[in-house]
mmCIF file of N, CA and C in Angstrom:
data_model
loop_
_atom_site.group_PDB
_atom_site.id
_atom_site.type_symbol
_atom_site.label_atom_id
_atom_site.label_comp_id
_atom_site.label_asym_id
_atom_site.label_seq_id
_atom_site.Cartn_x
_atom_site.Cartn_y
_atom_site.Cartn_z
ATOM 1 N N UNK D 798 -2.084 14.206 -15.690
ATOM 2 C CA UNK D 798 -1.635 14.119 -14.312
ATOM 3 C C UNK D 798 -2.558 14.892 -13.366
ATOM 4 N N UNK D 799 -3.287 15.866 -13.893
ATOM 5 C CA UNK D 799 -4.115 16.706 -13.034
ATOM 6 C C UNK D 799 -5.177 15.930 -12.258
ATOM 7 N N UNK D 800 -5.927 15.004 -12.882
ATOM 8 C CA UNK D 800 -6.913 14.248 -12.100
ATOM 9 C C UNK D 800 -6.261 13.434 -10.976
ATOM 10 N N UNK D 801 -5.086 12.897 -11.228
ATOM 11 C CA UNK D 801 -4.366 12.120 -10.218
ATOM 12 C C UNK D 801 -3.948 13.018 -9.057
ATOM 13 N N UNK D 802 -3.428 14.202 -9.372
ATOM 14 C CA UNK D 802 -3.016 15.137 -8.334
ATOM 15 C C UNK D 802 -4.219 15.639 -7.539
ATOM 16 N N UNK D 803 -5.344 15.837 -8.224
ATOM 17 C CA UNK D 803 -6.568 16.283 -7.561
ATOM 18 C C UNK D 803 -7.080 15.214 -6.601
ATOM 19 N N UNK D 804 -7.062 13.961 -7.029
ATOM 20 C CA UNK D 804 -7.495 12.852 -6.171
ATOM 21 C C UNK D 804 -6.578 12.733 -4.957
ATOM 22 N N UNK D 805 -5.291 12.917 -5.177
ATOM 23 C CA UNK D 805 -4.325 12.840 -4.086
ATOM 24 C C UNK D 805 -4.565 13.968 -3.082
ATOM 25 N N UNK D 806 -4.806 15.176 -3.574
ATOM 26 C CA UNK D 806 -5.074 16.316 -2.694
ATOM 27 C C UNK D 806 -6.352 16.082 -1.891
ATOM 28 N N UNK D 807 -7.374 15.548 -2.543
ATOM 29 C CA UNK D 807 -8.635 15.250 -1.852
ATOM 30 C C UNK D 807 -8.423 14.176 -0.787
ATOM 31 N N UNK D 808 -7.643 13.137 -1.122
ATOM 32 C CA UNK D 808 -7.323 12.082 -0.150
ATOM 33 C C UNK D 808 -6.583 12.631 1.046
ATOM 34 N N UNK D 809 -5.638 13.537 0.814
ATOM 35 C CA UNK D 809 -4.892 14.164 1.909
ATOM 36 C C UNK D 809 -5.830 14.963 2.809
ATOM 37 N N UNK D 810 -6.730 15.701 2.190
ATOM 38 C CA UNK D 810 -7.690 16.513 2.939
ATOM 39 C C UNK D 810 -8.587 15.614 3.814
ATOM 40 N N UNK D 811 -9.080 14.538 3.240
ATOM 41 C CA UNK D 811 -9.933 13.600 3.992
ATOM 42 C C UNK D 811 -9.148 12.975 5.137
ATOM 43 N N UNK D 812 -7.900 12.604 4.881
ATOM 44 C CA UNK D 812 -7.067 11.999 5.933
ATOM 45 C C UNK D 812 -6.916 12.948 7.117
ATOM 46 N N UNK D 813 -6.685 14.214 6.841
ATOM 47 C CA UNK D 813 -6.503 15.193 7.913
ATOM 48 C C UNK D 813 -7.813 15.460 8.675
ATOM 49 N N UNK D 814 -8.941 15.363 7.969
ATOM 50 C CA UNK D 814 -10.239 15.629 8.588
ATOM 51 C C UNK D 814 -10.812 14.424 9.331
ATOM 52 N N UNK D 815 -10.637 13.210 8.766
ATOM 53 C CA UNK D 815 -11.390 12.059 9.265
ATOM 54 C C UNK D 815 -10.558 10.936 9.872
ATOM 55 N N UNK D 816 -9.255 11.146 10.003
ATOM 56 C CA UNK D 816 -8.408 10.137 10.634
ATOM 57 C C UNK D 816 -7.548 10.836 11.685
ATOM 58 N N UNK D 817 -6.861 10.078 12.529
ATOM 59 C CA UNK D 817 -5.977 10.701 13.527
ATOM 60 C C UNK D 817 -4.702 11.315 12.934
ATOM 61 N N UNK D 818 -4.488 11.166 11.626
ATOM 62 C CA UNK D 818 -3.283 11.729 10.997
ATOM 63 C C UNK D 818 -3.338 13.255 11.080
ATOM 64 N N UNK D 819 -2.242 13.829 11.595
ATOM 65 C CA UNK D 819 -2.155 15.289 11.715
ATOM 66 C C UNK D 819 -1.110 15.889 10.784
ATOM 67 N N UNK D 820 -0.083 15.113 10.456
ATOM 68 C CA UNK D 820 0.913 15.568 9.486
ATOM 69 C C UNK D 820 1.112 14.458 8.455
ATOM 70 N N UNK D 821 1.145 14.841 7.197
ATOM 71 C CA UNK D 821 1.282 13.878 6.104
ATOM 72 C C UNK D 821 2.731 13.837 5.639
ATOM 73 N N UNK D 822 3.262 12.618 5.540
ATOM 74 C CA UNK D 822 4.639 12.428 5.078
ATOM 75 C C UNK D 822 4.689 11.954 3.634
ATOM 76 N N UNK D 823 3.668 11.190 3.239
ATOM 77 C CA UNK D 823 3.658 10.621 1.883
ATOM 78 C C UNK D 823 2.233 10.246 1.528
ATOM 79 N N UNK D 824 1.895 10.358 0.243
ATOM 80 C CA UNK D 824 0.603 9.872 -0.224
ATOM 81 C C UNK D 824 0.703 9.530 -1.704
ATOM 82 N N UNK D 825 -0.093 8.563 -2.100
ATOM 83 C CA UNK D 825 -0.121 8.134 -3.495
ATOM 84 C C UNK D 825 -1.409 7.369 -3.757
ATOM 85 N N UNK D 826 -1.670 7.116 -5.022
ATOM 86 C CA UNK D 826 -2.864 6.369 -5.415
ATOM 87 C C UNK D 826 -2.495 4.914 -5.633
ATOM 88 N N UNK D 827 -3.316 4.021 -5.086
ATOM 89 C CA UNK D 827 -3.173 2.586 -5.320
ATOM 90 C C UNK D 827 -4.325 2.173 -6.233
ATOM 91 N N UNK D 828 -3.978 1.555 -7.356
ATOM 92 C CA UNK D 828 -4.987 1.086 -8.306
ATOM 93 C C UNK D 828 -5.100 -0.424 -8.203
ATOM 94 N N UNK D 829 -6.010 -0.898 -7.391
ATOM 95 C CA UNK D 829 -6.284 -2.334 -7.286
ATOM 96 C C UNK D 829 -7.634 -2.580 -7.917
ATOM 97 N N UNK D 830 -8.418 -3.455 -7.310
ATOM 98 C CA UNK D 830 -9.776 -3.670 -7.815
ATOM 99 C C UNK D 830 -10.603 -2.397 -7.638
ATOM 100 N N UNK D 831 -10.220 -1.580 -6.662
ATOM 101 C CA UNK D 831 -10.797 -0.255 -6.425
ATOM 102 C C UNK D 831 -9.651 0.705 -6.141
ATOM 103 N N UNK D 832 -9.765 1.949 -6.606
ATOM 104 C CA UNK D 832 -8.705 2.934 -6.374
ATOM 105 C C UNK D 832 -8.804 3.491 -4.956
ATOM 106 N N UNK D 833 -7.651 3.614 -4.312
ATOM 107 C CA UNK D 833 -7.547 4.171 -2.967
ATOM 108 C C UNK D 833 -6.416 5.180 -2.931
ATOM 109 N N UNK D 834 -6.570 6.186 -2.088
ATOM 110 C CA UNK D 834 -5.465 7.069 -1.752
ATOM 111 C C UNK D 834 -4.834 6.482 -0.498
ATOM 112 N N UNK D 835 -3.550 6.250 -0.544
ATOM 113 C CA UNK D 835 -2.810 5.764 0.617
ATOM 114 C C UNK D 835 -2.082 6.971 1.200
ATOM 115 N N UNK D 836 -2.370 7.270 2.465
ATOM 116 C CA UNK D 836 -1.786 8.438 3.122
ATOM 117 C C UNK D 836 -1.011 7.956 4.343
ATOM 118 N N UNK D 837 0.252 8.335 4.408
ATOM 119 C CA UNK D 837 1.119 7.941 5.519
ATOM 120 C C UNK D 837 1.524 9.214 6.258
ATOM 121 N N UNK D 838 1.343 9.194 7.560
ATOM 122 C CA UNK D 838 1.677 10.377 8.342
ATOM 123 C C UNK D 838 1.769 10.063 9.818
ATOM 124 N N UNK D 839 1.698 11.109 10.626
ATOM 125 C CA UNK D 839 1.830 10.942 12.076
ATOM 126 C C UNK D 839 0.645 11.579 12.794
ATOM 127 N N UNK D 840 0.340 10.994 13.957
ATOM 128 C CA UNK D 840 -0.712 11.552 14.802
ATOM 129 C C UNK D 840 -0.103 12.529 15.805
ATOM 130 N N UNK D 841 -0.915 12.994 16.753
ATOM 131 C CA UNK D 841 -0.444 13.976 17.729
ATOM 132 C C UNK D 841 0.545 13.405 18.739
ATOM 133 N N UNK D 842 0.709 12.073 18.750
ATOM 134 C CA UNK D 842 1.673 11.424 19.647
ATOM 135 C C UNK D 842 2.937 11.001 18.894
ATOM 136 N N UNK D 843 3.080 11.515 17.658
ATOM 137 C CA UNK D 843 4.236 11.226 16.809
ATOM 138 C C UNK D 843 4.321 9.760 16.391
ATOM 139 N N UNK D 844 3.173 9.078 16.358
ATOM 140 C CA UNK D 844 3.120 7.682 15.907
ATOM 141 C C UNK D 844 2.763 7.671 14.419
ATOM 142 N N UNK D 845 3.457 6.813 13.670
ATOM 143 C CA UNK D 845 3.182 6.724 12.230
ATOM 144 C C UNK D 845 1.925 5.911 11.973
ATOM 145 N N UNK D 846 1.059 6.475 11.127
ATOM 146 C CA UNK D 846 -0.209 5.854 10.749
ATOM 147 C C UNK D 846 -0.314 5.777 9.240
ATOM 148 N N UNK D 847 -1.116 4.826 8.793
ATOM 149 C CA UNK D 847 -1.412 4.680 7.373
ATOM 150 C C UNK D 847 -2.924 4.706 7.228
ATOM 151 N N UNK D 848 -3.413 5.483 6.274
ATOM 152 C CA UNK D 848 -4.850 5.529 5.982
ATOM 153 C C UNK D 848 -5.059 5.136 4.523
ATOM 154 N N UNK D 849 -6.036 4.267 4.301
ATOM 155 C CA UNK D 849 -6.445 3.871 2.961
ATOM 156 C C UNK D 849 -7.815 4.498 2.742
ATOM 157 N N UNK D 850 -7.878 5.453 1.827
ATOM 158 C CA UNK D 850 -9.098 6.221 1.596
ATOM 159 C C UNK D 850 -9.640 5.866 0.217
ATOM 160 N N UNK D 851 -10.853 5.274 0.167
ATOM 161 C CA UNK D 851 -11.404 4.891 -1.135
ATOM 162 C C UNK D 851 -11.694 6.121 -1.993
ATOM 163 N N UNK D 852 -11.420 5.993 -3.288
ATOM 164 C CA UNK D 852 -11.671 7.100 -4.201
ATOM 165 C C UNK D 852 -13.172 7.351 -4.328
ATOM 166 N N UNK D 853 -13.942 6.271 -4.270
ATOM 167 C CA UNK D 853 -15.395 6.388 -4.284
ATOM 168 C C UNK D 853 -15.875 6.081 -2.867
ATOM 169 N N UNK D 854 -17.166 6.045 -2.654
ATOM 170 C CA UNK D 854 -17.691 5.783 -1.307
ATOM 171 C C UNK D 854 -17.168 4.483 -0.739
ATOM 172 N N UNK D 855 -16.950 4.485 0.565
ATOM 173 C CA UNK D 855 -16.479 3.290 1.244
ATOM 174 C C UNK D 855 -15.833 3.647 2.562
ATOM 175 N N UNK D 856 -15.454 2.624 3.284
ATOM 176 C CA UNK D 856 -14.873 2.777 4.608
ATOM 177 C C UNK D 856 -13.402 3.197 4.526
ATOM 178 N N UNK D 857 -13.029 4.148 5.355
ATOM 179 C CA UNK D 857 -11.621 4.539 5.487
ATOM 180 C C UNK D 857 -10.983 3.558 6.462
ATOM 181 N N UNK D 858 -9.882 2.950 6.057
ATOM 182 C CA UNK D 858 -9.155 1.995 6.896
ATOM 183 C C UNK D 858 -7.898 2.687 7.410
ATOM 184 N N UNK D 859 -7.633 2.596 8.705
ATOM 185 C CA UNK D 859 -6.388 3.137 9.252
ATOM 186 C C UNK D 859 -5.699 2.068 10.088
ATOM 187 N N UNK D 860 -4.368 2.093 10.044
ATOM 188 C CA UNK D 860 -3.553 1.175 10.837
ATOM 189 C C UNK D 860 -2.312 1.917 11.309
ATOM 190 N N UNK D 861 -1.835 1.539 12.479
ATOM 191 C CA UNK D 861 -0.529 2.015 12.916
ATOM 192 C C UNK D 861 0.512 1.278 12.091
ATOM 193 N N UNK D 862 1.545 1.976 11.671
ATOM 194 C CA UNK D 862 2.602 1.354 10.877
ATOM 195 C C UNK D 862 3.225 0.167 11.612
ATOM 196 N N UNK D 863 3.369 0.294 12.927
ATOM 197 C CA UNK D 863 3.990 -0.764 13.736
ATOM 198 C C UNK D 863 3.158 -2.050 13.788
ATOM 199 N N UNK D 864 1.888 -1.987 13.383
ATOM 200 C CA UNK D 864 1.016 -3.162 13.429
ATOM 201 C C UNK D 864 1.113 -4.041 12.185
ATOM 202 N N UNK D 865 2.027 -3.691 11.295
ATOM 203 C CA UNK D 865 2.227 -4.488 10.091
ATOM 204 C C UNK D 865 3.706 -4.650 9.806
ATOM 205 N N UNK D 866 3.989 -5.376 8.733
ATOM 206 C CA UNK D 866 5.391 -5.535 8.350
ATOM 207 C C UNK D 866 5.848 -4.286 7.604
ATOM 208 N N UNK D 867 7.127 -4.023 7.656
ATOM 209 C CA UNK D 867 7.694 -2.845 6.991
ATOM 210 C C UNK D 867 7.940 -3.135 5.511
ATOM 211 N N UNK D 868 8.225 -2.088 4.763
ATOM 212 C CA UNK D 868 8.585 -2.243 3.351
ATOM 213 C C UNK D 868 9.818 -3.140 3.229
ATOM 214 N N UNK D 869 10.787 -2.920 4.100
ATOM 215 C CA UNK D 869 12.021 -3.714 4.087
ATOM 216 C C UNK D 869 11.710 -5.207 4.321
ATOM 217 N N UNK D 870 10.814 -5.489 5.267
ATOM 218 C CA UNK D 870 10.434 -6.886 5.540
ATOM 219 C C UNK D 870 9.685 -7.492 4.359
ATOM 220 N N UNK D 871 8.800 -6.717 3.739
ATOM 221 C CA UNK D 871 8.058 -7.207 2.567
ATOM 222 C C UNK D 871 9.023 -7.555 1.431
ATOM 223 N N UNK D 872 9.999 -6.675 1.207
ATOM 224 C CA UNK D 872 11.007 -6.932 0.165
ATOM 225 C C UNK D 872 11.832 -8.187 0.474
ATOM 226 N N UNK D 873 12.205 -8.354 1.737
ATOM 227 C CA UNK D 873 12.995 -9.531 2.129
ATOM 228 C C UNK D 873 12.209 -10.810 1.866
ATOM 229 N N UNK D 874 10.918 -10.806 2.163
ATOM 230 C CA UNK D 874 10.074 -11.993 1.914
ATOM 231 C C UNK D 874 10.053 -12.320 0.433
ATOM 232 N N UNK D 875 9.813 -11.308 -0.402
ATOM 233 C CA UNK D 875 9.752 -11.538 -1.853
ATOM 234 C C UNK D 875 11.104 -11.986 -2.389
ATOM 235 N N UNK D 876 12.162 -11.356 -1.940
ATOM 236 C CA UNK D 876 13.498 -11.748 -2.398
ATOM 237 C C UNK D 876 13.820 -13.191 -2.016
ATOM 238 N N UNK D 877 13.455 -13.594 -0.808
ATOM 239 C CA UNK D 877 13.725 -14.960 -0.355
ATOM 240 C C UNK D 877 12.857 -15.995 -1.049
ATOM 241 N N UNK D 878 11.580 -15.663 -1.258
ATOM 242 C CA UNK D 878 10.645 -16.643 -1.805
ATOM 243 C C UNK D 878 10.602 -16.671 -3.330
ATOM 244 N N UNK D 879 10.841 -15.532 -3.968
ATOM 245 C CA UNK D 879 10.643 -15.433 -5.419
ATOM 246 C C UNK D 879 11.910 -15.155 -6.211
ATOM 247 N N UNK D 880 12.950 -14.644 -5.557
ATOM 248 C CA UNK D 880 14.210 -14.322 -6.216
ATOM 249 C C UNK D 880 14.009 -13.498 -7.497
ATOM 250 N N UNK D 881 13.391 -12.315 -7.368
ATOM 251 C CA UNK D 881 13.128 -11.492 -8.555
ATOM 252 C C UNK D 881 14.414 -10.955 -9.168
ATOM 253 N N UNK D 882 14.379 -10.729 -10.471
ATOM 254 C CA UNK D 882 15.536 -10.143 -11.139
ATOM 255 C C UNK D 882 15.600 -8.640 -10.922
ATOM 256 N N UNK D 883 14.425 -7.994 -10.910
ATOM 257 C CA UNK D 883 14.385 -6.544 -10.751
ATOM 258 C C UNK D 883 13.089 -6.140 -10.056
ATOM 259 N N UNK D 884 13.200 -5.362 -8.978
ATOM 260 C CA UNK D 884 12.027 -4.823 -8.287
ATOM 261 C C UNK D 884 11.639 -3.528 -8.998
ATOM 262 N N UNK D 885 10.392 -3.431 -9.417
ATOM 263 C CA UNK D 885 9.914 -2.228 -10.103
ATOM 264 C C UNK D 885 9.252 -1.239 -9.140
ATOM 265 N N UNK D 886 8.476 -1.760 -8.171
ATOM 266 C CA UNK D 886 7.869 -0.866 -7.182
ATOM 267 C C UNK D 886 7.401 -1.656 -5.964
ATOM 268 N N UNK D 887 7.326 -0.947 -4.857
ATOM 269 C CA UNK D 887 6.819 -1.502 -3.605
ATOM 270 C C UNK D 887 5.888 -0.446 -3.036
ATOM 271 N N UNK D 888 4.624 -0.806 -2.819
ATOM 272 C CA UNK D 888 3.705 0.165 -2.248
ATOM 273 C C UNK D 888 2.612 -0.530 -1.455
ATOM 274 N N UNK D 889 2.050 0.219 -0.550
ATOM 275 C CA UNK D 889 0.917 -0.268 0.207
ATOM 276 C C UNK D 889 -0.333 -0.159 -0.647
ATOM 277 N N UNK D 890 -1.223 -1.111 -0.465
ATOM 278 C CA UNK D 890 -2.493 -1.097 -1.164
ATOM 279 C C UNK D 890 -3.547 -1.719 -0.282
ATOM 280 N N UNK D 891 -4.675 -2.015 -0.873
ATOM 281 C CA UNK D 891 -5.758 -2.644 -0.119
ATOM 282 C C UNK D 891 -6.612 -3.446 -1.088
ATOM 283 N N UNK D 892 -6.998 -4.628 -0.683
ATOM 284 C CA UNK D 892 -7.884 -5.482 -1.476
ATOM 285 C C UNK D 892 -8.914 -6.091 -0.533
ATOM 286 N N UNK D 893 -10.178 -6.004 -0.905
ATOM 287 C CA UNK D 893 -11.264 -6.538 -0.064
ATOM 288 C C UNK D 893 -11.204 -5.991 1.359
ATOM 289 N N UNK D 894 -10.903 -4.713 1.478
ATOM 290 C CA UNK D 894 -10.782 -4.013 2.773
ATOM 291 C C UNK D 894 -9.675 -4.562 3.661
ATOM 292 N N UNK D 895 -8.697 -5.248 3.082
ATOM 293 C CA UNK D 895 -7.573 -5.796 3.833
ATOM 294 C C UNK D 895 -6.285 -5.146 3.322
ATOM 295 N N UNK D 896 -5.548 -4.453 4.198
ATOM 296 C CA UNK D 896 -4.297 -3.824 3.786
ATOM 297 C C UNK D 896 -3.257 -4.841 3.302
ATOM 298 N N UNK D 897 -2.565 -4.468 2.246
ATOM 299 C CA UNK D 897 -1.560 -5.349 1.640
ATOM 300 C C UNK D 897 -0.318 -4.546 1.249
ATOM 301 N N UNK D 898 0.749 -5.273 0.971
ATOM 302 C CA UNK D 898 1.913 -4.743 0.269
ATOM 303 C C UNK D 898 1.837 -5.290 -1.146
ATOM 304 N N UNK D 899 2.045 -4.436 -2.138
ATOM 305 C CA UNK D 899 2.119 -4.866 -3.531
ATOM 306 C C UNK D 899 3.541 -4.633 -4.010
ATOM 307 N N UNK D 900 4.203 -5.724 -4.382
ATOM 308 C CA UNK D 900 5.562 -5.638 -4.910
ATOM 309 C C UNK D 900 5.489 -6.036 -6.378
ATOM 310 N N UNK D 901 5.879 -5.124 -7.249
ATOM 311 C CA UNK D 901 5.886 -5.409 -8.680
ATOM 312 C C UNK D 901 7.326 -5.688 -9.067
ATOM 313 N N UNK D 902 7.533 -6.854 -9.685
ATOM 314 C CA UNK D 902 8.901 -7.217 -10.051
ATOM 315 C C UNK D 902 8.944 -7.943 -11.383
ATOM 316 N N UNK D 903 10.147 -7.964 -11.949
ATOM 317 C CA UNK D 903 10.417 -8.724 -13.154
ATOM 318 C C UNK D 903 11.080 -10.027 -12.712
ATOM 319 N N UNK D 904 10.486 -11.144 -13.115
ATOM 320 C CA UNK D 904 11.013 -12.446 -12.728
ATOM 321 C C UNK D 904 12.035 -12.967 -13.716
ATOM 322 N N UNK D 905 12.618 -14.116 -13.395
ATOM 323 C CA UNK D 905 13.615 -14.733 -14.276
ATOM 324 C C UNK D 905 12.991 -15.157 -15.606
ATOM 325 N N UNK D 906 11.662 -15.285 -15.638
ATOM 326 C CA UNK D 906 10.962 -15.617 -16.880
ATOM 327 C C UNK D 906 10.709 -14.367 -17.736
ATOM 328 N N UNK D 907 11.264 -13.215 -17.296
ATOM 329 C CA UNK D 907 11.122 -11.929 -17.985
ATOM 330 C C UNK D 907 9.655 -11.473 -18.075
ATOM 331 N N UNK D 908 8.857 -11.894 -17.095
ATOM 332 C CA UNK D 908 7.463 -11.455 -17.013
ATOM 333 C C UNK D 908 7.284 -10.606 -15.764
ATOM 334 N N UNK D 909 6.474 -9.580 -15.903
ATOM 335 C CA UNK D 909 6.146 -8.712 -14.788
ATOM 336 C C UNK D 909 5.194 -9.455 -13.856
ATOM 337 N N UNK D 910 5.433 -9.352 -12.563
ATOM 338 C CA UNK D 910 4.580 -10.014 -11.574
ATOM 339 C C UNK D 910 4.147 -9.000 -10.529
ATOM 340 N N UNK D 911 2.858 -9.013 -10.233
ATOM 341 C CA UNK D 911 2.287 -8.216 -9.140
ATOM 342 C C UNK D 911 2.106 -9.181 -7.975
ATOM 343 N N UNK D 912 2.958 -9.066 -6.984
ATOM 344 C CA UNK D 912 2.974 -9.994 -5.853
ATOM 345 C C UNK D 912 2.406 -9.275 -4.633
ATOM 346 N N UNK D 913 1.431 -9.895 -3.973
ATOM 347 C CA UNK D 913 0.754 -9.228 -2.858
ATOM 348 C C UNK D 913 0.900 -10.034 -1.572
ATOM 349 N N UNK D 914 1.266 -9.306 -0.515
ATOM 350 C CA UNK D 914 1.430 -9.880 0.821
ATOM 351 C C UNK D 914 0.516 -9.128 1.775
ATOM 352 N N UNK D 915 -0.014 -9.836 2.768
ATOM 353 C CA UNK D 915 -0.829 -9.166 3.775
ATOM 354 C C UNK D 915 0.045 -8.240 4.620
ATOM 355 N N UNK D 916 -0.413 -7.024 4.827
ATOM 356 C CA UNK D 916 0.307 -6.018 5.601
ATOM 357 C C UNK D 916 0.563 -6.492 7.030
ATOM 358 N N UNK D 917 -0.437 -7.101 7.651
ATOM 359 C CA UNK D 917 -0.325 -7.477 9.061
ATOM 360 C C UNK D 917 0.777 -8.487 9.348
ATOM 361 N N UNK D 918 0.915 -9.501 8.462
ATOM 362 C CA UNK D 918 1.833 -10.598 8.802
ATOM 363 C C UNK D 918 2.787 -11.014 7.682
ATOM 364 N N UNK D 919 2.671 -10.419 6.510
ATOM 365 C CA UNK D 919 3.571 -10.747 5.407
ATOM 366 C C UNK D 919 3.257 -12.049 4.699
ATOM 367 N N UNK D 920 2.127 -12.662 5.038
ATOM 368 C CA UNK D 920 1.753 -13.917 4.367
ATOM 369 C C UNK D 920 1.304 -13.638 2.950
ATOM 370 N N UNK D 921 1.529 -14.617 2.107
ATOM 371 C CA UNK D 921 1.195 -14.526 0.678
ATOM 372 C C UNK D 921 -0.318 -14.373 0.481
ATOM 373 N N UNK D 922 -0.708 -13.412 -0.355
ATOM 374 C CA UNK D 922 -2.115 -13.259 -0.722
ATOM 375 C C UNK D 922 -2.343 -13.799 -2.131
ATOM 376 N N UNK D 923 -1.633 -13.241 -3.105
ATOM 377 C CA UNK D 923 -1.719 -13.738 -4.471
ATOM 378 C C UNK D 923 -0.667 -13.065 -5.337
ATOM 379 N N UNK D 924 -0.506 -13.609 -6.539
ATOM 380 C CA UNK D 924 0.382 -13.032 -7.547
ATOM 381 C C UNK D 924 -0.387 -12.977 -8.856
ATOM 382 N N UNK D 925 -0.109 -11.937 -9.606
ATOM 383 C CA UNK D 925 -0.748 -11.782 -10.912
ATOM 384 C C UNK D 925 0.350 -11.512 -11.931
ATOM 385 N N UNK D 926 0.301 -12.269 -13.027
ATOM 386 C CA UNK D 926 1.211 -12.021 -14.145
ATOM 387 C C UNK D 926 0.342 -11.633 -15.346
ATOM 388 N N UNK D 927 0.239 -10.319 -15.595
ATOM 389 C CA UNK D 927 -0.647 -9.871 -16.706
ATOM 390 C C UNK D 927 -0.165 -10.353 -18.052
#
């Protein structure tokens, strides 16, 4: 767990130094095609922001939370379109420098599915069944 916690601490530090985020509310690692630290916090105007910080070199992406769909909206889309039996996790991620929601669920076929929606509009990006 130590390398994960170290990466998270480094991501938090970078977010505070290089983005408008001034207070951190939540952070975690997203493991997609490239690992990113996702940092959610507020700026000096009390607006919620999200920063996607690449673990290796790359561009830091930031978005206002209000400029995308919420976790609740992402879940509603998946529930309506896919009718999952069990939601395992919902988290923000990024693929090809485009912010996404990743919803991991167990389907009626008893297979785990990684379902991805675009953060901005909730449109379907792709699904993966490992």
